Short mmCIF file of C-alpha atoms and ligand atoms in Angstrom, two decimals:
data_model
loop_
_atom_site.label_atom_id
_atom_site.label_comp_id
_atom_site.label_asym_id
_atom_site.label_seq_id
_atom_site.Cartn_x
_atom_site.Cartn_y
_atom_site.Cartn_z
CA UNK A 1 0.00 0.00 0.00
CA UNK A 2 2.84 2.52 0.71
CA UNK A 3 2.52 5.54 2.36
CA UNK A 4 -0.95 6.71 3.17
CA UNK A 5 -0.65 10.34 3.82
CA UNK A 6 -2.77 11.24 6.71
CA UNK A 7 -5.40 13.22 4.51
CA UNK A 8 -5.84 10.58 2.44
CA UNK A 9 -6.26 7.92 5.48
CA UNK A 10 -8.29 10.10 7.19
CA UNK A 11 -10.60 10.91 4.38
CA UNK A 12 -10.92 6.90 3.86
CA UNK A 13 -12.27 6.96 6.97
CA UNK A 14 -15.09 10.02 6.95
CA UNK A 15 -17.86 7.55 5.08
CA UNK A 16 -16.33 5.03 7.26
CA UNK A 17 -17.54 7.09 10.47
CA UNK A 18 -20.44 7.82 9.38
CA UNK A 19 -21.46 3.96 8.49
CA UNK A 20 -20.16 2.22 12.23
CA UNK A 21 -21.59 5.54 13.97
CA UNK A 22 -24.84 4.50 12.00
CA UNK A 23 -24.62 0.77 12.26
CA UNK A 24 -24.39 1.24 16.45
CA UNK A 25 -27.67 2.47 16.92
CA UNK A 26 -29.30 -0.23 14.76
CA UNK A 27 -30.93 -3.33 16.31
CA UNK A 28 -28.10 -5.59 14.63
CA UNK A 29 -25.14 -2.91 15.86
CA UNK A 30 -26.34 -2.65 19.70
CA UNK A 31 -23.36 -4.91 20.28
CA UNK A 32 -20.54 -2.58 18.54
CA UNK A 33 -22.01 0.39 20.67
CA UNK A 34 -19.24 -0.33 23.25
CA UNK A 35 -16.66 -0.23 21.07
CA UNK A 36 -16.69 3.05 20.58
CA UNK A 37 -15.35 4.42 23.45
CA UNK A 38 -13.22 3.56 26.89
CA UNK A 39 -14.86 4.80 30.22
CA UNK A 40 -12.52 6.09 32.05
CA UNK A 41 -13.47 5.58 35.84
CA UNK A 42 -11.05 8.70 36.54
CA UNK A 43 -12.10 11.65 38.62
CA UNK A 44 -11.74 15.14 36.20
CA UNK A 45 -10.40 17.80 36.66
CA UNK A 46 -8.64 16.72 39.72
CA UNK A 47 -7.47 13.43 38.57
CA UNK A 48 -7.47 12.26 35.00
CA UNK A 49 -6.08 8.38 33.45
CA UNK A 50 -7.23 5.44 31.51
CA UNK A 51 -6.73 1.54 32.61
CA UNK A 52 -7.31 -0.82 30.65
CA UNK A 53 -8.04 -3.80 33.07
CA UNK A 54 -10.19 -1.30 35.33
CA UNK A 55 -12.01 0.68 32.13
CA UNK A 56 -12.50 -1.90 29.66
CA UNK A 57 -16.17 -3.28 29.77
CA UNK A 58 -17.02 -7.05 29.62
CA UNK A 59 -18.49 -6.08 26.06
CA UNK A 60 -15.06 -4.70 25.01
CA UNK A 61 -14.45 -1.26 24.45
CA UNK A 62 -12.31 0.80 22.13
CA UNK A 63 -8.73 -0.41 22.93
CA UNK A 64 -10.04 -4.30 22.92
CA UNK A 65 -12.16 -2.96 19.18
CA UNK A 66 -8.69 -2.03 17.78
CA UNK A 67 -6.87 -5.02 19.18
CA UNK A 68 -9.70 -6.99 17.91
CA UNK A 69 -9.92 -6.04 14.60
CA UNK A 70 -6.20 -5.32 13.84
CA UNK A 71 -5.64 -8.60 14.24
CA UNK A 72 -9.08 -9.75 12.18
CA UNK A 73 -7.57 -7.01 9.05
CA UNK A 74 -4.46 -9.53 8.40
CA UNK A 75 -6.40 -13.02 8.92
CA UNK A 76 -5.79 -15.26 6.00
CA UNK A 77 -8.62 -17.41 7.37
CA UNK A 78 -11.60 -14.36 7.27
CA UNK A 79 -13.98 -13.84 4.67
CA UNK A 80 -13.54 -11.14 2.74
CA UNK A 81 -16.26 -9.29 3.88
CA UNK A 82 -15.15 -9.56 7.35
CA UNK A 83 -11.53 -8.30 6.66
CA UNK A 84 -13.25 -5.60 4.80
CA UNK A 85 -15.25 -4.66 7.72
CA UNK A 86 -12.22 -5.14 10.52
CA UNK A 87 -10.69 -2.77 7.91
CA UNK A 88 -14.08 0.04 8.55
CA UNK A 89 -13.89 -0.88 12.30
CA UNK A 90 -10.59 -0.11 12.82
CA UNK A 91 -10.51 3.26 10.92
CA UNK A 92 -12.94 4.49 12.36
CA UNK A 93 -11.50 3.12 16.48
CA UNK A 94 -8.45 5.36 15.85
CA UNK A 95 -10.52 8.30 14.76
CA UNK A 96 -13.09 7.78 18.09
CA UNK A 97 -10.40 7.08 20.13
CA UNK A 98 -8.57 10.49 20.00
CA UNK A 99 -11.50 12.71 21.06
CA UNK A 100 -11.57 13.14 24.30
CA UNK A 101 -14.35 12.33 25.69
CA UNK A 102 -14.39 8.88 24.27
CA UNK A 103 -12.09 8.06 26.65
CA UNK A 104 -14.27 9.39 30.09
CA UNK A 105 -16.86 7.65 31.92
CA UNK A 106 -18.15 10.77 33.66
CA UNK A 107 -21.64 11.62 32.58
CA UNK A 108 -21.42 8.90 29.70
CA UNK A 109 -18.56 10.38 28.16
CA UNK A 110 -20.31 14.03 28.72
CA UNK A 111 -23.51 13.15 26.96
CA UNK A 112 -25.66 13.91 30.11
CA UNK A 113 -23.68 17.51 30.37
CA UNK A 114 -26.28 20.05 28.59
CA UNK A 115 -24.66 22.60 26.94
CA UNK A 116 -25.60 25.53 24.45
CA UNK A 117 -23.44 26.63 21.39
CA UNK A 118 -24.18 29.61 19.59
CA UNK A 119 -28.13 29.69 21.12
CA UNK A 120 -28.67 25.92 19.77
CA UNK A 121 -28.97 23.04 22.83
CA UNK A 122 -26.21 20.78 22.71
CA UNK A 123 -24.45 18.10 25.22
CA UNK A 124 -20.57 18.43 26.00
CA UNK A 125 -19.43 15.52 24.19
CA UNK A 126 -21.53 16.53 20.81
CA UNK A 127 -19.68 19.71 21.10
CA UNK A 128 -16.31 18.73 22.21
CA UNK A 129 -15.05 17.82 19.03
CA UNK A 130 -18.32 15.13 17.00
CA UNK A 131 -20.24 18.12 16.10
CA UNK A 132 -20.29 21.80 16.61
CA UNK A 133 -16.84 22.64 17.58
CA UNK A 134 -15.14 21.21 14.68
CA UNK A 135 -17.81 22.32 12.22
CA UNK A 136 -17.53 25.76 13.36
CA UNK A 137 -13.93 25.61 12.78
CA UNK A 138 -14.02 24.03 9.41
CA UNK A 139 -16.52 25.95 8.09
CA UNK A 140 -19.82 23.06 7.66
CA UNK A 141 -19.59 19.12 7.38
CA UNK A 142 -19.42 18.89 3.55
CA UNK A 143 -17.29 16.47 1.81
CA UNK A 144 -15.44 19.26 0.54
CA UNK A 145 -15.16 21.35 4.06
CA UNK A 146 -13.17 17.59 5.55
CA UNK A 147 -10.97 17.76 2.17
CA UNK A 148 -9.61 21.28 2.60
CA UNK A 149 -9.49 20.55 6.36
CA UNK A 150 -7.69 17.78 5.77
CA UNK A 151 -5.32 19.37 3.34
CA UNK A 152 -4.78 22.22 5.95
CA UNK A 153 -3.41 19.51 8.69
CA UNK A 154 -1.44 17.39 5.75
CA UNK A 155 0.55 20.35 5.20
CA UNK A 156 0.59 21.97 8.77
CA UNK A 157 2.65 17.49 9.85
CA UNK A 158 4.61 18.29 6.50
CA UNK A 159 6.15 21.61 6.36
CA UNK A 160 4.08 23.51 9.42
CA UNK A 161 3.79 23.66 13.34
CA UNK A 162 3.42 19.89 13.50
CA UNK A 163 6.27 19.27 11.37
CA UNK A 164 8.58 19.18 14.17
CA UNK A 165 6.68 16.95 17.16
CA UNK A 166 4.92 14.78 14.29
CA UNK A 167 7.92 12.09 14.79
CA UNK A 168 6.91 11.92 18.64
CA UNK A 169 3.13 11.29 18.05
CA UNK A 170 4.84 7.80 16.99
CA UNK A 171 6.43 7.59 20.02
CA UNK A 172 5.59 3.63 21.05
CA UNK A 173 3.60 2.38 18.46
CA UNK A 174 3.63 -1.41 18.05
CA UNK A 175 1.36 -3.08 15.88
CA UNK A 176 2.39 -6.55 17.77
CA UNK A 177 1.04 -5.10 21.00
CA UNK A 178 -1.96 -3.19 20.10
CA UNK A 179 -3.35 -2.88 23.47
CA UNK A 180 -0.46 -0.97 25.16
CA UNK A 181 -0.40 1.33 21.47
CA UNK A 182 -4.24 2.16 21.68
CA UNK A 183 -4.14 2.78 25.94
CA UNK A 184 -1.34 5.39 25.36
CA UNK A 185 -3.43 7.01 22.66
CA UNK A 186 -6.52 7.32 24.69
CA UNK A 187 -4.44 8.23 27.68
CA UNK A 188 -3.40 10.68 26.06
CA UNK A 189 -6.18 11.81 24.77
CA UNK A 190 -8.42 11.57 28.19
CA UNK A 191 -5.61 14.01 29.73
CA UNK A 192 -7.80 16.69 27.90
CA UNK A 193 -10.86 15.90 29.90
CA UNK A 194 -8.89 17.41 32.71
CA UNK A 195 -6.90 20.34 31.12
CA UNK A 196 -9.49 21.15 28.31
CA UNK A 197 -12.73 19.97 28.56
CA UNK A 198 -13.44 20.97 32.00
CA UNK A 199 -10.87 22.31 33.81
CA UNK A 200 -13.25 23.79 36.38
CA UNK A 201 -15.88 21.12 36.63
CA UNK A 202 -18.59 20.61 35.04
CA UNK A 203 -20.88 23.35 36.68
CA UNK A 204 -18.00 25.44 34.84
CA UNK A 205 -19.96 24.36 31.34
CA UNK A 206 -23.46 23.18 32.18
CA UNK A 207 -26.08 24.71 30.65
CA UNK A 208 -23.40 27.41 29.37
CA UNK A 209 -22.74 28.54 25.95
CA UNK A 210 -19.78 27.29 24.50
CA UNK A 211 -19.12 28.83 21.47
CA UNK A 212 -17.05 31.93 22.58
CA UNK A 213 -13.58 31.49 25.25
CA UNK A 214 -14.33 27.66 25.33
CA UNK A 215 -14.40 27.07 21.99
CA UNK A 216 -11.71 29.58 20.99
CA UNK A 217 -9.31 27.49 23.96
CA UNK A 218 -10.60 24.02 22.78
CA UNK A 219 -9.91 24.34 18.31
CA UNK A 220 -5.94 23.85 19.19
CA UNK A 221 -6.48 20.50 21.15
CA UNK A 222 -9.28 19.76 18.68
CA UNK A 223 -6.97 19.72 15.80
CA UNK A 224 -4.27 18.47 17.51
CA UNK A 225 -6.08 15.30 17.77
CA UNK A 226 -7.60 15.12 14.81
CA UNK A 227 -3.50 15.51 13.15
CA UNK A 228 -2.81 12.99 15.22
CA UNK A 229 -5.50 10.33 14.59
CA UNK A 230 -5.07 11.00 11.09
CA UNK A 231 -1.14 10.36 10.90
CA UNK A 232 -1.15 7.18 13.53
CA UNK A 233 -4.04 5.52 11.37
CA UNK A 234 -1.72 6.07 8.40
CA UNK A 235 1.16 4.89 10.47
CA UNK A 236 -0.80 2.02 11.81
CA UNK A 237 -2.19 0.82 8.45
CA UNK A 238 1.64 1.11 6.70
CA UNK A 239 2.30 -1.42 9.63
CA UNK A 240 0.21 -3.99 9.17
CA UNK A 241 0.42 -3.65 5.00
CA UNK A 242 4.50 -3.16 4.96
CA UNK A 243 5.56 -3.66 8.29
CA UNK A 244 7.05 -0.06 8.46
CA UNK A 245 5.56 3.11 9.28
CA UNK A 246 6.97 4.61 5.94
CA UNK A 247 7.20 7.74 7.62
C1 NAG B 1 -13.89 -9.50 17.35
O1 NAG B 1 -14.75 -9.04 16.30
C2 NAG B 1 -15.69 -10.00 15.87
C3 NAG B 1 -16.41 -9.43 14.64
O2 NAG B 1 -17.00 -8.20 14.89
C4 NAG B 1 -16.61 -10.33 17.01
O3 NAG B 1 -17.57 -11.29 16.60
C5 NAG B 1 -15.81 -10.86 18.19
O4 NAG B 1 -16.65 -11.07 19.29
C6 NAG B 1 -14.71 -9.87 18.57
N1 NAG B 1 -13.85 -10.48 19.58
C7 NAG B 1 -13.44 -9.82 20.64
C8 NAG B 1 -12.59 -10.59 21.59
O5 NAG B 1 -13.75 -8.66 20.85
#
């Protein structure tokens, strides 16, 4: 396959999201609902971290979804259709995984946190980064609003103010241990909860609009995460097709 560059990966993935965020809430997807998401049983702001043996349900969860189905993408034994679909799965795991607040527990991943943005009712994890935050950034949620978007990061990890920190975003990876790989990406990630999401609590945000300082504070970490997704699923899919990063 060669390199994948990150816009290209991550644009692989946008019909991808759409189809497994879909498929979830479908009688015959209950069961992938899990996957989504890790539920951090940490205590933000004050204390913030992921563990795996303590946060990963009995019906899996997003680490155990991209353990699962890297392995299922380079079965020789699998159907086609069903390395096809660990393929989906697994783009779309390392997308969910870097937002945030799939990685809490509190308030189901901030879905019981109402919110406004600009006037319009919202919950804290639709705005964090699914919905309103990074559409408001991007300009809308058309195909071609995710392909300049994308472009933007591409050449922000090429030449711009990722170039120099994009090496360490690799920092770790290890497609034969896929558990410790996606734990240190969602640690990561769930650090936010505490620094970003709600620093002050979440009487700090409740039913408060947050389309002005909290927005303007959370579009760096936003697209942080969303460079970062983008250039480990490359990284992660050179892996299992080459064996190398290629980057
Ligand atoms: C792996 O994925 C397959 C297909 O979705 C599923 O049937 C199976 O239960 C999963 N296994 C684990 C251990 O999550």
């Amino acid at each position: 396959m060669g390199i994948i560059i990150p816009s290209s990966a991550f644009l692989l993935g946008i019909d991808i999201f759409l189809q497994a965020d879909t498929y979830r809430y479908t009688d015959a997807g209950t069961w992938s609902a899990p996957l989504h998401f890790i539920d951090a049983n940490d205590d933000p702001p004050s204390s913030c971290g992921v563990e795996y043996s303590r946060d990963c349900g009995t019906g899996g969860c997003v680490v155990s979804a991209i353990k699962n189905y890297t392995s299922r993408v380079q079965s020789s034994s699998l159907s086609d259709a069903d390395v096809a679909m660990a393929a989906k799965f697994l783009v779309h795991f390392i997308g969910d995984i870097h937002q945030p607040l799939h990685d809490e527990g509190l308030d189901l991943g901030g879905n019981e946190i109402d919110v406004t943005f600009g006037g319009e009712s919202t919950n804290l994890h639709h705005i964090q980064w699914d919905t309103n935050i990074p559409e408001k950034y991007v300009g809308g949620y058309a195909l071609s609003d995710a392909k300049s978007f994308a472009a933007t990061l591409t050449t922000s990890i090429k030449t711009g103010s990722y170039e120099s920190e994009k090496a360490s975003w690799l920092d770790g990876i290890d497609l034969s241990d896929p558990v410790t790989s996606a734990t240190s990406w969602a640690s990561e990630a769930n650090a936010y909860v505490c620094s970003t999401v709600m620093p002050d609590g979440i009487s700090a945000v409740e039913k408060t609009d947050l389309s002005g300082t909290y927005y303007t504070k959370a579009i760096p970490v936003v697209e942080l995460q969303i460079a970062k997704a983008g250039y480990r699923l490359a990284a992660w899919l050179d892996l299992i097709t080459s064996g190398s990063t290629g980057l």
